CSV table of C-alpha atoms and ligand atoms in Angstrom, one decimal:
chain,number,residue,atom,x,y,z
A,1,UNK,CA,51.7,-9.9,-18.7
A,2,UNK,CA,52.5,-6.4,-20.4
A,3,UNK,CA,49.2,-4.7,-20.5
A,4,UNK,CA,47.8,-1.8,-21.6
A,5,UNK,CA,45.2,-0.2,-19.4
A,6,UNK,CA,42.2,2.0,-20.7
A,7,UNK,CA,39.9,3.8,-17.9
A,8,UNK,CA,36.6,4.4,-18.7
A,9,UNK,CA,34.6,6.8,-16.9
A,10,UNK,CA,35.2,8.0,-13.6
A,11,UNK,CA,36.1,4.8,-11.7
A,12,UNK,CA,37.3,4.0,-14.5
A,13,UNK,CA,40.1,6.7,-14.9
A,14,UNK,CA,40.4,6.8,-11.1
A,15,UNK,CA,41.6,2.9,-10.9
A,16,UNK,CA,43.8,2.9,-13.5
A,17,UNK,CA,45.7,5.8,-12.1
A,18,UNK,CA,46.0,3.7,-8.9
A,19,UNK,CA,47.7,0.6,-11.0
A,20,UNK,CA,50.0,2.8,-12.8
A,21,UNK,CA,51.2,4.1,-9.5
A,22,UNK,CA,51.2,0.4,-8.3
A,23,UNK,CA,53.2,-1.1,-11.1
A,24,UNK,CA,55.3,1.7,-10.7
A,25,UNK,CA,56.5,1.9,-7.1
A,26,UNK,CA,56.7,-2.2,-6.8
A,27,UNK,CA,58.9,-1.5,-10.4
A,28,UNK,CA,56.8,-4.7,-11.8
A,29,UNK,CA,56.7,-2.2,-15.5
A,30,UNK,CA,53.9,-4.7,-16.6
A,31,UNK,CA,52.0,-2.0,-17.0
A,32,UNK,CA,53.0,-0.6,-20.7
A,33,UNK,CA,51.1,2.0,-21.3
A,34,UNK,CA,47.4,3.7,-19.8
A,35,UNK,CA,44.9,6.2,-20.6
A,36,UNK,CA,41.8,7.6,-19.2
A,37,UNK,CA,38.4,8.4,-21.4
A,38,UNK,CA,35.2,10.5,-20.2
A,39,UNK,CA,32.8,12.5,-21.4
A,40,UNK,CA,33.1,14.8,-17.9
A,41,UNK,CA,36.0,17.3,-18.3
A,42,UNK,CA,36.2,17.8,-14.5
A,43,UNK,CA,37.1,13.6,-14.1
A,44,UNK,CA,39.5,13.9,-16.1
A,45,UNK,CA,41.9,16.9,-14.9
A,46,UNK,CA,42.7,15.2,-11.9
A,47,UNK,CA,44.2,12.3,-13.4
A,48,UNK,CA,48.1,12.0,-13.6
A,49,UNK,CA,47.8,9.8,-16.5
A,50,UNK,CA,47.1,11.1,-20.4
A,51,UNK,CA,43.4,11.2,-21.1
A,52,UNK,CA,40.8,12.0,-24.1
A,53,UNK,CA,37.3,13.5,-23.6
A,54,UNK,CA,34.5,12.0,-25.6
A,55,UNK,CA,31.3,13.4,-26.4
A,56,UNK,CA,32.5,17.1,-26.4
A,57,UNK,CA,29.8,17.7,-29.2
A,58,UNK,CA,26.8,16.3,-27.4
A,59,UNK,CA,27.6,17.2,-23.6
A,60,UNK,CA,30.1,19.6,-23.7
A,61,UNK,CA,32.1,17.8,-21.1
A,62,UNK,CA,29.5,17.7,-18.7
A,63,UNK,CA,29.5,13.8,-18.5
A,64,UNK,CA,26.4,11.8,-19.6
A,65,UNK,CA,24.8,11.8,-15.8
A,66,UNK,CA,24.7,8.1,-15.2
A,67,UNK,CA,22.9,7.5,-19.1
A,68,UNK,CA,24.9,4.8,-20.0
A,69,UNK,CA,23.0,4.7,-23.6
A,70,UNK,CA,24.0,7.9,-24.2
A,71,UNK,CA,27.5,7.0,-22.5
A,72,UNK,CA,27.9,4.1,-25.1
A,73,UNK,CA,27.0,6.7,-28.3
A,74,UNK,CA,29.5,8.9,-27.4
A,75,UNK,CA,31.9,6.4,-27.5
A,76,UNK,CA,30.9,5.2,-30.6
A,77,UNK,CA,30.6,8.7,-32.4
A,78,UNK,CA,33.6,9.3,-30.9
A,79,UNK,CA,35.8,5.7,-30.8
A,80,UNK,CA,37.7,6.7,-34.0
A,81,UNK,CA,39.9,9.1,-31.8
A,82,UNK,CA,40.2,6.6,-28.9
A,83,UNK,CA,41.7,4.8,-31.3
A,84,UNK,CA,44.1,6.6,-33.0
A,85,UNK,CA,45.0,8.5,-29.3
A,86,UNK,CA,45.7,4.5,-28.6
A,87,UNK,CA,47.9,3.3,-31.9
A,88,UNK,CA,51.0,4.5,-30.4
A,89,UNK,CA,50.8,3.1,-26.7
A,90,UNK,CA,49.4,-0.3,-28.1
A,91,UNK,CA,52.8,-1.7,-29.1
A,92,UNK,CA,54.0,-4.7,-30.9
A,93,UNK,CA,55.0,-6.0,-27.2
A,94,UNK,CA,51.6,-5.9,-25.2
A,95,UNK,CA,50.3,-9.4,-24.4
A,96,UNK,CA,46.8,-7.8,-23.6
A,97,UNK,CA,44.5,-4.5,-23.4
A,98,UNK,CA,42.4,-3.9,-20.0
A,99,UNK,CA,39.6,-1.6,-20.3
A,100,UNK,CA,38.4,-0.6,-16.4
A,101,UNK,CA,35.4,0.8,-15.6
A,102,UNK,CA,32.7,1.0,-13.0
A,103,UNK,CA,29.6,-0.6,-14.6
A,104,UNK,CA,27.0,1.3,-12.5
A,105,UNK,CA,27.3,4.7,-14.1
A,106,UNK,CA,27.2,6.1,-17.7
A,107,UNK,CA,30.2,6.6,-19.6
A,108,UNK,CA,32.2,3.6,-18.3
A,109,UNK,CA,29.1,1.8,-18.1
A,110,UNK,CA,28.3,2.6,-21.9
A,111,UNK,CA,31.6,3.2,-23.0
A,112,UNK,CA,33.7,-0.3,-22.1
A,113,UNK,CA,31.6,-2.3,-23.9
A,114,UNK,CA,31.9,0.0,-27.6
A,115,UNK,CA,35.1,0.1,-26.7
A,116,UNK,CA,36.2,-3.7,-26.0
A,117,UNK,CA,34.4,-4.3,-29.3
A,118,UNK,CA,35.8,-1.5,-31.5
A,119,UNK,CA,40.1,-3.1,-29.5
A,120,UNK,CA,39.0,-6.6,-30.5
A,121,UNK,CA,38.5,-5.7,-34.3
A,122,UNK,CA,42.0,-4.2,-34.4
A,123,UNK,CA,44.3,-6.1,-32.3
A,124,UNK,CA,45.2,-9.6,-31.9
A,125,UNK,CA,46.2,-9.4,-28.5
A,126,UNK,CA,43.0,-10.5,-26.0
A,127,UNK,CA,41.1,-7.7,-24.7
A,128,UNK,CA,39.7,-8.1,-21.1
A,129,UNK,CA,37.5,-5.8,-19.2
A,130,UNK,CA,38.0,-5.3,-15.4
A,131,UNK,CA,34.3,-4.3,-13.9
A,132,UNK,CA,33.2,-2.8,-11.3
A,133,UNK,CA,29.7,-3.5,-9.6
A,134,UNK,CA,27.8,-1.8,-7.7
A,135,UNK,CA,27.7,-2.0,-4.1
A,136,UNK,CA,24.0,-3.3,-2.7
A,137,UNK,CA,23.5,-0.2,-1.0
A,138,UNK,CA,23.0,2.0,-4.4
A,139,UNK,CA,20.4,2.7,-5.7
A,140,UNK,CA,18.2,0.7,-8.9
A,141,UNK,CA,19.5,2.8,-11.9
A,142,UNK,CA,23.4,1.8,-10.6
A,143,UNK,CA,22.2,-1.8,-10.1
A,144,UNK,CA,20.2,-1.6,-13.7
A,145,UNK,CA,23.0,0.2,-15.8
A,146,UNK,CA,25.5,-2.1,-14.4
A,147,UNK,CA,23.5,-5.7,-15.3
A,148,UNK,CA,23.0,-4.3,-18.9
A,149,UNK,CA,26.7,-2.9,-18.9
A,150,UNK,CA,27.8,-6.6,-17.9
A,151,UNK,CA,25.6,-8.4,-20.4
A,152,UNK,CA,27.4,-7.0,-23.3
A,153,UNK,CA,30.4,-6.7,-21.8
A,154,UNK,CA,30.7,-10.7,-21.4
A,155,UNK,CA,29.9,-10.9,-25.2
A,156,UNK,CA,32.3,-7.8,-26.5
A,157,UNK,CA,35.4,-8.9,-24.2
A,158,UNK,CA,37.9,-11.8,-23.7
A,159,UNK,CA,37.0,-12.1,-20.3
A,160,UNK,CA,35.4,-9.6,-17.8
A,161,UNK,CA,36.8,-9.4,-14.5
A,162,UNK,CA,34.6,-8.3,-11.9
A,163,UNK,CA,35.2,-6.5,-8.6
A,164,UNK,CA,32.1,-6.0,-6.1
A,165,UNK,CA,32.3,-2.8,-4.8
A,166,UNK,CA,31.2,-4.2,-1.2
A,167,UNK,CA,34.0,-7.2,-1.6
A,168,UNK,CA,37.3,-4.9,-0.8
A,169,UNK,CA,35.7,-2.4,1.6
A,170,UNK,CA,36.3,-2.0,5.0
A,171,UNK,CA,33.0,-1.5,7.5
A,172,UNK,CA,32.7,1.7,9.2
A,173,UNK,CA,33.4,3.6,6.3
A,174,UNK,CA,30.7,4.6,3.7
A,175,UNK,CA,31.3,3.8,-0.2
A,176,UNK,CA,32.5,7.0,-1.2
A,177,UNK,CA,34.7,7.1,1.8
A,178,UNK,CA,36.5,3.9,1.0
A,179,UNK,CA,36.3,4.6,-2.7
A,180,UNK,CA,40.8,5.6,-2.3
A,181,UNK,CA,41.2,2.4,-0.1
A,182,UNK,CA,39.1,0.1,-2.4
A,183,UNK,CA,41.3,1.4,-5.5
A,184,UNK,CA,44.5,0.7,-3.8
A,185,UNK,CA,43.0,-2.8,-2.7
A,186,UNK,CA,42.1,-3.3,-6.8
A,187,UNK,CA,45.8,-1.5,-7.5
A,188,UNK,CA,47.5,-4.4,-5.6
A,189,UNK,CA,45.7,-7.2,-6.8
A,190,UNK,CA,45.2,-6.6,-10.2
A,191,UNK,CA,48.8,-5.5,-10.5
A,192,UNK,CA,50.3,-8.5,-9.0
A,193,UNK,CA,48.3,-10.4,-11.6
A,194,UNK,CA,49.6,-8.2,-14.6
A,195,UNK,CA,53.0,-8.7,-12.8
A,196,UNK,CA,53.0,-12.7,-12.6
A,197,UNK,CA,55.6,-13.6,-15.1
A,198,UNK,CA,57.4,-10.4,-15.4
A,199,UNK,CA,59.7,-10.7,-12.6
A,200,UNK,CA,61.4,-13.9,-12.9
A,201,UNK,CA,64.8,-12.3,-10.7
A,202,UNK,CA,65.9,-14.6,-8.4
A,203,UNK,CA,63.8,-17.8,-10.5
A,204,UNK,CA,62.1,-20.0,-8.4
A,205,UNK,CA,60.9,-23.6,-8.9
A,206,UNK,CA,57.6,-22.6,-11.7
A,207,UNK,CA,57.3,-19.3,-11.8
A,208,UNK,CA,53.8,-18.0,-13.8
A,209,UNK,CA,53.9,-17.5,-17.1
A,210,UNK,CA,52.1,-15.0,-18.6
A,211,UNK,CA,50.3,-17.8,-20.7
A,212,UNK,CA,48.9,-19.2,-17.7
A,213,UNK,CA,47.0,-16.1,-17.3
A,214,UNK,CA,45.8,-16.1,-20.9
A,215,UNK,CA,44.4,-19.5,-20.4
A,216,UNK,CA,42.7,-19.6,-17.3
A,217,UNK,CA,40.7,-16.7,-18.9
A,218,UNK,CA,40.0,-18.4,-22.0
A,219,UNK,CA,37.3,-19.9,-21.2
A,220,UNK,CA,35.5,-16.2,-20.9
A,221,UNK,CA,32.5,-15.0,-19.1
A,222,UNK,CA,33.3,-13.9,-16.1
A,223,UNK,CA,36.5,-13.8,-14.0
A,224,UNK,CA,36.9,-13.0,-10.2
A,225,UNK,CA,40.3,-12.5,-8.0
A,226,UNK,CA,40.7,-13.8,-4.4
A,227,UNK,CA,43.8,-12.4,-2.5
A,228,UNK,CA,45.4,-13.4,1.1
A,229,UNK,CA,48.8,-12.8,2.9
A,230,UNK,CA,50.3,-13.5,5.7
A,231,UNK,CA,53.6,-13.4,7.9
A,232,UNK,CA,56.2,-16.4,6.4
A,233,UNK,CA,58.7,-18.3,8.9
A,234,UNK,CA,62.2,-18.0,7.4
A,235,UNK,CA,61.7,-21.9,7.0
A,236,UNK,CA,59.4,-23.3,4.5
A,237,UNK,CA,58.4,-26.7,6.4
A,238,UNK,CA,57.1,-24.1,8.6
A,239,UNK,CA,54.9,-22.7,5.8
A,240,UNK,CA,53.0,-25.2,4.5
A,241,UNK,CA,50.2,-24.3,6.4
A,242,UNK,CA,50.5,-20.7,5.8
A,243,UNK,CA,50.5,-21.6,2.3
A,244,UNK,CA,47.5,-23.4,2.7
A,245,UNK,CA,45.6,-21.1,4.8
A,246,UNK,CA,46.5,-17.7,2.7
A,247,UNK,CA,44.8,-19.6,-0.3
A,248,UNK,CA,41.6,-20.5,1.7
A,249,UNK,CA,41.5,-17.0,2.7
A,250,UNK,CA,42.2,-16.0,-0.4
A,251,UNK,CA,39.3,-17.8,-1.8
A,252,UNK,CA,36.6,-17.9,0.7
A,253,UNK,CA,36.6,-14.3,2.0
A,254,UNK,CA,39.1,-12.2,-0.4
A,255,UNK,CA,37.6,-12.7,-3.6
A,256,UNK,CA,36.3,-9.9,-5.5
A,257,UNK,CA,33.2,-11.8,-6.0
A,258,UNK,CA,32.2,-12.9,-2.4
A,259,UNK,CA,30.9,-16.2,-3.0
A,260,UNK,CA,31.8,-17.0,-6.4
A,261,UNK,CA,33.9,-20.0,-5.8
A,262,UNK,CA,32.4,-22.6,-8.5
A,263,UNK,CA,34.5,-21.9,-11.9
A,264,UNK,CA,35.8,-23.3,-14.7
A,265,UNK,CA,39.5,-22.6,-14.6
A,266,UNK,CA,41.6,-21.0,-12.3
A,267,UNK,CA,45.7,-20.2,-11.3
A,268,UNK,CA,46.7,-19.8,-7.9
A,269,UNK,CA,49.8,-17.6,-7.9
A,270,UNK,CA,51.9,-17.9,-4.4
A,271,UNK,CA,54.2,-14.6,-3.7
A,272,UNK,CA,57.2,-14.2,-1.6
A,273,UNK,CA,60.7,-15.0,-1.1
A,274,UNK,CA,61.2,-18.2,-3.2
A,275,UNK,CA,63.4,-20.1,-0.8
A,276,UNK,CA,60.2,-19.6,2.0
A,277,UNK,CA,57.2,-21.3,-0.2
A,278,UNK,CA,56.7,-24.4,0.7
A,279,UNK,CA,56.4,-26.7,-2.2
A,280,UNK,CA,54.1,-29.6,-0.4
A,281,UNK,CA,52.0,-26.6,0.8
A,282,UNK,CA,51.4,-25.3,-2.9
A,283,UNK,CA,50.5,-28.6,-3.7
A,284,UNK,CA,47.9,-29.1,-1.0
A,285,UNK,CA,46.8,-25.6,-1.7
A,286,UNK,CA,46.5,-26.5,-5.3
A,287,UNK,CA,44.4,-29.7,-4.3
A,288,UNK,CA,42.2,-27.9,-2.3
A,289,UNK,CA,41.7,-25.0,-5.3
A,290,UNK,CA,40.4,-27.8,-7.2
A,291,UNK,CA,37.6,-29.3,-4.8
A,292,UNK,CA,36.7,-26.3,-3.7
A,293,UNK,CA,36.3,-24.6,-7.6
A,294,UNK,CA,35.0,-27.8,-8.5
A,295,UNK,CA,37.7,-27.2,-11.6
A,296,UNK,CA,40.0,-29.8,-13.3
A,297,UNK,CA,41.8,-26.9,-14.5
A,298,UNK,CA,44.0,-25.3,-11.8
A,299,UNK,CA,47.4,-24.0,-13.1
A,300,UNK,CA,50.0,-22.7,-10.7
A,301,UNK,CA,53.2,-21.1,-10.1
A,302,UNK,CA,55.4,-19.1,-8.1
A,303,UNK,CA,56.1,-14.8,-8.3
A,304,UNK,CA,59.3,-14.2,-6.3
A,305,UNK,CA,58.8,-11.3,-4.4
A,306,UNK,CA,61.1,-9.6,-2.0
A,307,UNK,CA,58.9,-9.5,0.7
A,308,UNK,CA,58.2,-10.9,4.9
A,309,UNK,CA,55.1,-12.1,3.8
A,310,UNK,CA,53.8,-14.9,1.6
A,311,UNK,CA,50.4,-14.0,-0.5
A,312,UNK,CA,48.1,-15.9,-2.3
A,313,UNK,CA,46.6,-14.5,-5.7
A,314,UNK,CA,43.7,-16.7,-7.2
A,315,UNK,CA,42.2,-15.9,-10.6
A,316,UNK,CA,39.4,-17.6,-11.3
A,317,UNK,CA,37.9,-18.2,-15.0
A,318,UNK,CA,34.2,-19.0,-15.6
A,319,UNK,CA,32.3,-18.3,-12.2
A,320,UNK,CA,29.2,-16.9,-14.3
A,321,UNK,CA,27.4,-19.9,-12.7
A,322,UNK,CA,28.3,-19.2,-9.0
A,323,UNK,CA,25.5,-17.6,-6.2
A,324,UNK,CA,26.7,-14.5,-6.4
A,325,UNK,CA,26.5,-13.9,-10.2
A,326,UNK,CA,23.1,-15.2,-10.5
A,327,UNK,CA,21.8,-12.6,-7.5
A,328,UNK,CA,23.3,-9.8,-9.2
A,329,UNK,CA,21.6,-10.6,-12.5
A,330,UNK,CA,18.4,-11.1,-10.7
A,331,UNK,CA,18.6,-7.7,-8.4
A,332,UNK,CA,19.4,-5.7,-11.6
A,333,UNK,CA,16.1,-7.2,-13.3
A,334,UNK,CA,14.1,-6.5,-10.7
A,335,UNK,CA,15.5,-2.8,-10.5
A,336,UNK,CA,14.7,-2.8,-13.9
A,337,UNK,CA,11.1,-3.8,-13.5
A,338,UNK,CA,10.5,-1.6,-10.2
A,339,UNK,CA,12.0,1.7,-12.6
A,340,UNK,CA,9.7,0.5,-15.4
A,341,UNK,CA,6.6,0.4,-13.1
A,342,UNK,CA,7.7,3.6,-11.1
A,343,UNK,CA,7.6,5.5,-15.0
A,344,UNK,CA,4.0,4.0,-15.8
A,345,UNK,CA,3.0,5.7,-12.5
A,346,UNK,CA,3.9,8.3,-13.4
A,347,UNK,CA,2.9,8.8,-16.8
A,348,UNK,CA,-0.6,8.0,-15.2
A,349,UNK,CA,-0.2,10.8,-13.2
A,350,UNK,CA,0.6,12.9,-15.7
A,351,UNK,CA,-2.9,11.2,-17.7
A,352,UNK,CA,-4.8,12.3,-14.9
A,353,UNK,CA,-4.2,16.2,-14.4
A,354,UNK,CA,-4.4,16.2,-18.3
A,355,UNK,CA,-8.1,16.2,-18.0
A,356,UNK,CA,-9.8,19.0,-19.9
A,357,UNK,CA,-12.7,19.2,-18.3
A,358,UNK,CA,-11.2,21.4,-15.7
A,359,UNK,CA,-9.2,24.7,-15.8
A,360,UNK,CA,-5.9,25.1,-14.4
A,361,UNK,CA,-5.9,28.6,-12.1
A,362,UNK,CA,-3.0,30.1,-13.1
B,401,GDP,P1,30.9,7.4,-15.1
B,401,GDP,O1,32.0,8.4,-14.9
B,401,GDP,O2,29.7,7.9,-15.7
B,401,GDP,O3,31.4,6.2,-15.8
B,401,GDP,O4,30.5,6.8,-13.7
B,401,GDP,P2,31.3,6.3,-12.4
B,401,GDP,O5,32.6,5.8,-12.9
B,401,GDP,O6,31.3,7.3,-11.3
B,401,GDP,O7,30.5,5.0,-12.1
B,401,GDP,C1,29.7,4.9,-11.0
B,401,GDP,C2,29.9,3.6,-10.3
B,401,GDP,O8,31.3,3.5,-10.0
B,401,GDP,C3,29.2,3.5,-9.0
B,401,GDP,O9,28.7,2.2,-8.8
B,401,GDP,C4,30.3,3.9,-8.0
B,401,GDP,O10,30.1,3.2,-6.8
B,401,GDP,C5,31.5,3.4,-8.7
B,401,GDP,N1,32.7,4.3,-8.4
B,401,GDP,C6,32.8,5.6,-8.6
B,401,GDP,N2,34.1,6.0,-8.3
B,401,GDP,C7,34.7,4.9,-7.9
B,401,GDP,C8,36.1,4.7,-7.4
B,401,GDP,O11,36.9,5.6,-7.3
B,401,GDP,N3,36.4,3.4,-7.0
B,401,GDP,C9,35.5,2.4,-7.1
B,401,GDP,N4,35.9,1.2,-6.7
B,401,GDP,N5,34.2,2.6,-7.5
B,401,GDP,C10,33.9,3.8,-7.9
């Protein structure tokens, strides 16, 4: 799928970067084109991709500090120059536009959803947003910004993909620690997606097209990717059952939703050297993809891939439904209600040393 990637924010910027890099060292060039947007100057200049500041006029490219209504205003005032900065990198020959961003913050948080909605008016191509939550550790503006960030997002994209910050990070390392290893984790994934049907070297037996992609996210909503690999024997009867058990893995503990497996459509891609996958063990893995999403609709195919190991990739279309979803949306209300009580507190406070009857000393 030739894509063009737009980073939002600083996550935002900061993931994209990693995919370019990605989908330029595996050579994949499904990635056609990228660039970075933020209101905060200093996010930007680190980037080694092209980038546009937003909001110069109202922050001064200071960033919106995590006021993702003011995040998604700048845009706005602003989306006229996204747009034309975009015109030339949005060819004729891109099959969709990603916007990335981490939903817990301001600009990204703000901005994806203006800017989803101001791509979607212009091009015909679908435009799909690739979010990132909040891990449960931060705190209730993250979890409150990113559950109003998602809500619109659903309605202004294509499809949302979502990534939980907790899903792809290894223990013993804090957040912000594991921020470079969770990109590269994204990086691989979400370039081996963009990838499926680019490289068709070396054909195998049904290699993904990138329609298949398209329609497993047509449904919209929401979208999560489960990844798995493992050592391959040189023989595929060998590998059935590392076939099999790379896509359980893939979609019981490597999905970037934990626990979303219920969804309305879904593609399991298998990578590695085509002569290795085992066909009987893509077509138990399929089978099994299908109880286990509870989904009539599980496409398939092959992405040869020069490579000792055999992966599975598993996007899944429609898990709005699924556990994990539904206790997100409920931990941002309830964020929302605790801030809300937390600013009448104070604001009865404030009532309270108001009173005239006394004099202040000083
Ligand atoms: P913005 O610049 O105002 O859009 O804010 P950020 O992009 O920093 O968004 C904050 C959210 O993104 C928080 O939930 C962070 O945990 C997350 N975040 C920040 N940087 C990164 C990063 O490099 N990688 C990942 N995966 N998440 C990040």
């Amino acid at each position: 799928m030739k894509t063009v990637l737009i980073g939002v924010g600083q996550a935002g910027g900061k993931v994209t970067s990693s995919l370019v890099e990605f989908d330029h060292d595996m050579g994949f060039n499904a990635v056609r084109g990228a660039l970075a947007v933020n209101s905060a100057k200093a996010d930007l200049q680190s980037l080694p991709i092209d980038t546009v500041l937003v909001g110069q006029d109202r922050v001064k490219g200071h960033g919106v500090g995590g006021d993702n209504e003011l995040g998604a205003e700048v845009m706005q005032a602003d989306a006229g120059e996204v747009m034309a900065a975009l015109d030339g990198r949005i060819t004729a020959e891109a099959e969709a536009i990603v916007v990335v961003a981490g939903l817990g913050g301001g600009t990204g948080s703000g901005g994806a959803p203006v800017l989803a909605r101001e791509l979607s008016k212009v091009y015909s191509v679908p435009v799909y947003a690739v979010g990132i939550l909040p891990g449960r550790g931060e705190g209730a503006m993250y979890q409150v910004n990113a559950g109003r960030s998602l809500k619109t997002l659903v309605r202004e994209a294509d499809a949302t993909i979502l990534i939980d910050n907790d899903a792809w990070h290894s223990s013993g390392e804090s957040l912000e620690e594991g921020f470079d290893s969770i990109n590269n984790s994204i990086a691989r994934r979400l370039g081996l997606l963009f990838a499926s049907g680019e490289n068709v070297e070396g054909v195998g037996e049904s290699v993904v097209d990138t329609s298949e992609v398209i329609n497993t996210l047509r449904s919209g909503g929401v979208a999560a990717l489960g990844y798995a690999s493992a050592q391959a024997d040189d023989d595929p009867d060998t590998n059935i059952n590392v076939v099999t058990s790379v896509t359980r893995n893939a979609l019981l503990t490597g999905t970037s939703l934990p626990n979303a497996t219920k969804a309305d459509s879904a593609l399991l891609v298998v990578a590695g050297k085509p002569e290795r996958i085992s066909r009987k063990g893509v077509e138990r893995a399929r089978k099994w993809v299908e109880e286990e999403t509870g989904s009539m609709q599980v496409r398939g195919g092959d992405f040869p891939l020069d490579s000792e190991r055999l992966a599975a990739l598993i996007l899944l279309g429609g898990v709005e439904r699924s556990s994990r979803m539904e206790e997100f949306m409920r931990r941002a209300k309830e964020a929302r209600e605790e801030a809300k009580r937390q600013q009448e507190e104070r604001e009865d406070t404030d009532k309270l040393f108001q009173n005239d009857d006394l004099d202040s000393l000083l």
